[in-house]
Amino acid sequence: MGSQTRTTRAHFRWFRPATVATVLILPLSLPACANGNGNGPTGTPTNTPRTSPPSTEDAKPTTPPGTSPAPTPARTPTPTPEPPPPTTAGGGKQVRVSVYFLHGEQVSPAPRSATAPATTAGALRALLSGPNSFERGHDRTTAIPAGTTLNSVAVRDRVATVDLSERYDDGGGTLSMRARLAQVVFTATQSPGIDKVRFELDGKPVRSFSGQGIELNRPVGRADFEDLTPDVLVESPLIGDTVGTPLRVWGSANTFEATFRLKLTDAAGRTAADVFGTATSGSGTRGTFDVTFPYQAIRSGAGVLTAFWDSPEDGRAVISDTVPLTADR
C-alpha cells in the first residue's frame, strides 16, 4: 500500500459493518455492454466463488462411532472441541473454504478444500500448511512459524477458541505477531457462526501474546486488524480461480465515500473491463460489496483482477489488491 492509503487511514476509527451490500456498476470501457446482460448480485455467477458458507455445525458436539453420547447439561453447556476432518474416502462432504495468507503486509485469501462438518478446523490446518508454489510465486507469504499445529477448535456464543501449539508464538516482531493473529482470525471468522477468536497455546489461555506485549485479554475479530486489511478486500474470486463472463466479485471495502474500481486484464494484457463499485459504507467504516459485470477478453488465459480507488487528493489510482486468475472468453 502506498503512503496515500496510510495517510487516509490515519483519520479513521475502524469497525466492522454488519449490513448487506448495495452495488453501483458503471462500466467505463465496455460501450458494447452498456446495457449489460450480467447477473446481479443475486444471479448465478460463472466464476467459482467460495461455495455456500461453512456450516455452523462447527459449533455442534459430535459423538465418535461406537460410543454412547454424553449427557447434555441442562444449563450453560460446555463448548465441544471440533473433531478432526475424516481421513478416509467418503468420510464427509468436501467444501470450499478460504485461508488467509499475506500479500505484502496485508491479509489475502486463497482457496482450499475442507471436510464438513469440521470446516473451521480443516481451514485452519490448511492455513498452517502455508501457501503452495503458485501462491508463493505470486508473493503470497505467511507469518505463522512452520511446524505450528492445531490442537482444537471449540465454538460457543459465536466465539471460536483456537488452541495452537506453543510454536505459534516463536520469533518475529510486533508486525509479524499481529499478522499471524490476523491470519487465524480471518480464516476462522469466514464461518457465518463465528465472529471472534479467543487464543490458547497448548491449552493455556493467552492474555498477552509473545514478548511484544500484544494484549489478548478478550476475543478479537476482523475489525481489530483493519490496518492489516486491504482497502478493498476481494474475497471472491480467489487467487488461481478460473472465471467467465459475467464476473461476480464480492468482498469488503473501506475507501473514500465507499467507492472503488475493479479492472480485469486479460491474457493479452488488454483491459477487458473497468467498473465502479460502491460498498455499504466507507470513509473510515468498512462495508461489504457484491458486484457482477460482463467483460470482453481477446483470448482465454492468465489474467489479473485489480481492485483500486481514486485518491480524493490528487486523483491518483491507489491499488488495494491484485488477484491472479484465469479469465475465459
mmCIF file of N, CA and C in Angstrom, residues 29-33 263-274 295-299 302-305 327 329:
data_model
loop_
_atom_site.group_PDB
_atom_site.id
_atom_site.type_symbol
_atom_site.label_atom_id
_atom_site.label_comp_id
_atom_site.label_asym_id
_atom_site.label_seq_id
_atom_site.Cartn_x
_atom_site.Cartn_y
_atom_site.Cartn_z
ATOM 1 N N SER A 29 -15.239 1.004 -19.827
ATOM 2 C CA SER A 29 -14.536 0.730 -21.071
ATOM 3 C C SER A 29 -15.263 -0.284 -21.940
ATOM 4 N N LEU A 30 -16.569 -0.522 -21.695
ATOM 5 C CA LEU A 30 -17.295 -1.517 -22.445
ATOM 6 C C LEU A 30 -18.546 -0.914 -23.072
ATOM 7 N N PRO A 31 -18.402 -0.019 -24.024
ATOM 8 C CA PRO A 31 -19.591 0.600 -24.619
ATOM 9 C C PRO A 31 -20.532 -0.407 -25.225
ATOM 10 N N ALA A 32 -20.011 -1.520 -25.733
ATOM 11 C CA ALA A 32 -20.886 -2.507 -26.350
ATOM 12 C C ALA A 32 -21.740 -3.217 -25.326
ATOM 13 N N CYS A 33 -21.380 -3.078 -24.003
ATOM 14 C CA CYS A 33 -22.119 -3.779 -22.962
ATOM 15 C C CYS A 33 -22.795 -2.803 -22.030
ATOM 16 N N LYS A 263 -10.747 -3.633 -12.148
ATOM 17 C CA LYS A 263 -10.264 -3.757 -13.530
ATOM 18 C C LYS A 263 -9.819 -5.188 -13.780
ATOM 19 N N LEU A 264 -10.306 -5.767 -14.863
ATOM 20 C CA LEU A 264 -9.881 -7.103 -15.265
ATOM 21 C C LEU A 264 -8.989 -6.985 -16.490
ATOM 22 N N THR A 265 -7.784 -7.505 -16.395
ATOM 23 C CA THR A 265 -6.832 -7.547 -17.502
ATOM 24 C C THR A 265 -6.787 -8.966 -18.039
ATOM 25 N N ASP A 266 -6.940 -9.133 -19.374
ATOM 26 C CA ASP A 266 -6.994 -10.481 -19.937
ATOM 27 C C ASP A 266 -5.602 -11.001 -20.277
ATOM 28 N N ALA A 267 -5.557 -12.193 -20.901
ATOM 29 C CA ALA A 267 -4.282 -12.847 -21.213
ATOM 30 C C ALA A 267 -3.460 -12.065 -22.215
ATOM 31 N N ALA A 268 -4.091 -11.185 -22.978
ATOM 32 C CA ALA A 268 -3.367 -10.364 -23.950
ATOM 33 C C ALA A 268 -2.851 -9.069 -23.335
ATOM 34 N N GLY A 269 -3.106 -8.883 -22.035
ATOM 35 C CA GLY A 269 -2.685 -7.657 -21.380
ATOM 36 C C GLY A 269 -3.626 -6.495 -21.624
ATOM 37 N N ARG A 270 -4.788 -6.798 -22.171
ATOM 38 C CA ARG A 270 -5.770 -5.765 -22.502
ATOM 39 C C ARG A 270 -6.800 -5.634 -21.381
ATOM 40 N N THR A 271 -7.297 -4.422 -21.165
ATOM 41 C CA THR A 271 -8.341 -4.204 -20.181
ATOM 42 C C THR A 271 -9.656 -4.757 -20.710
ATOM 43 N N ALA A 272 -10.133 -5.816 -20.086
ATOM 44 C CA ALA A 272 -11.376 -6.454 -20.514
ATOM 45 C C ALA A 272 -12.592 -5.824 -19.850
ATOM 46 N N ALA A 273 -12.384 -5.180 -18.711
ATOM 47 C CA ALA A 273 -13.468 -4.477 -18.012
ATOM 48 C C ALA A 273 -12.853 -3.522 -17.011
ATOM 49 N N ASP A 274 -13.545 -2.419 -16.766
ATOM 50 C CA ASP A 274 -13.125 -1.436 -15.760
ATOM 51 C C ASP A 274 -14.402 -0.788 -15.248
ATOM 52 N N TYR A 295 -17.497 -8.834 -19.168
ATOM 53 C CA TYR A 295 -16.200 -8.398 -19.684
ATOM 54 C C TYR A 295 -15.991 -8.983 -21.070
ATOM 55 N N GLN A 296 -15.030 -8.414 -21.815
ATOM 56 C CA GLN A 296 -14.695 -8.880 -23.160
ATOM 57 C C GLN A 296 -13.200 -9.166 -23.226
ATOM 58 N N ALA A 297 -12.847 -10.436 -23.240
ATOM 59 C CA ALA A 297 -11.445 -10.844 -23.310
ATOM 60 C C ALA A 297 -11.097 -11.243 -24.740
ATOM 61 N N ILE A 298 -9.913 -10.854 -25.195
ATOM 62 C CA ILE A 298 -9.462 -11.218 -26.539
ATOM 63 C C ILE A 298 -9.225 -12.718 -26.625
ATOM 64 N N ARG A 299 -8.605 -13.270 -25.612
ATOM 65 C CA ARG A 299 -8.392 -14.719 -25.572
ATOM 66 C C ARG A 299 -8.375 -15.177 -24.120
ATOM 67 N N ALA A 302 -4.210 -16.513 -18.584
ATOM 68 C CA ALA A 302 -3.877 -15.861 -17.322
ATOM 69 C C ALA A 302 -4.240 -14.380 -17.355
ATOM 70 N N GLY A 303 -4.957 -13.943 -16.352
ATOM 71 C CA GLY A 303 -5.344 -12.544 -16.240
ATOM 72 C C GLY A 303 -5.156 -12.060 -14.817
ATOM 73 N N VAL A 304 -5.527 -10.816 -14.575
ATOM 74 C CA VAL A 304 -5.398 -10.223 -13.245
ATOM 75 C C VAL A 304 -6.614 -9.346 -12.967
ATOM 76 N N LEU A 305 -7.187 -9.520 -11.794
ATOM 77 C CA LEU A 305 -8.231 -8.624 -11.311
ATOM 78 C C LEU A 305 -7.569 -7.646 -10.346
ATOM 79 N N ALA A 327 -8.925 -16.026 -16.947
ATOM 80 C CA ALA A 327 -10.157 -15.434 -17.474
ATOM 81 C C ALA A 327 -10.508 -16.100 -18.807
ATOM 82 N N ARG A 329 -12.836 -16.547 -22.231
ATOM 83 C CA ARG A 329 -13.562 -15.625 -23.104
ATOM 84 C C ARG A 329 -15.051 -15.764 -22.903
#
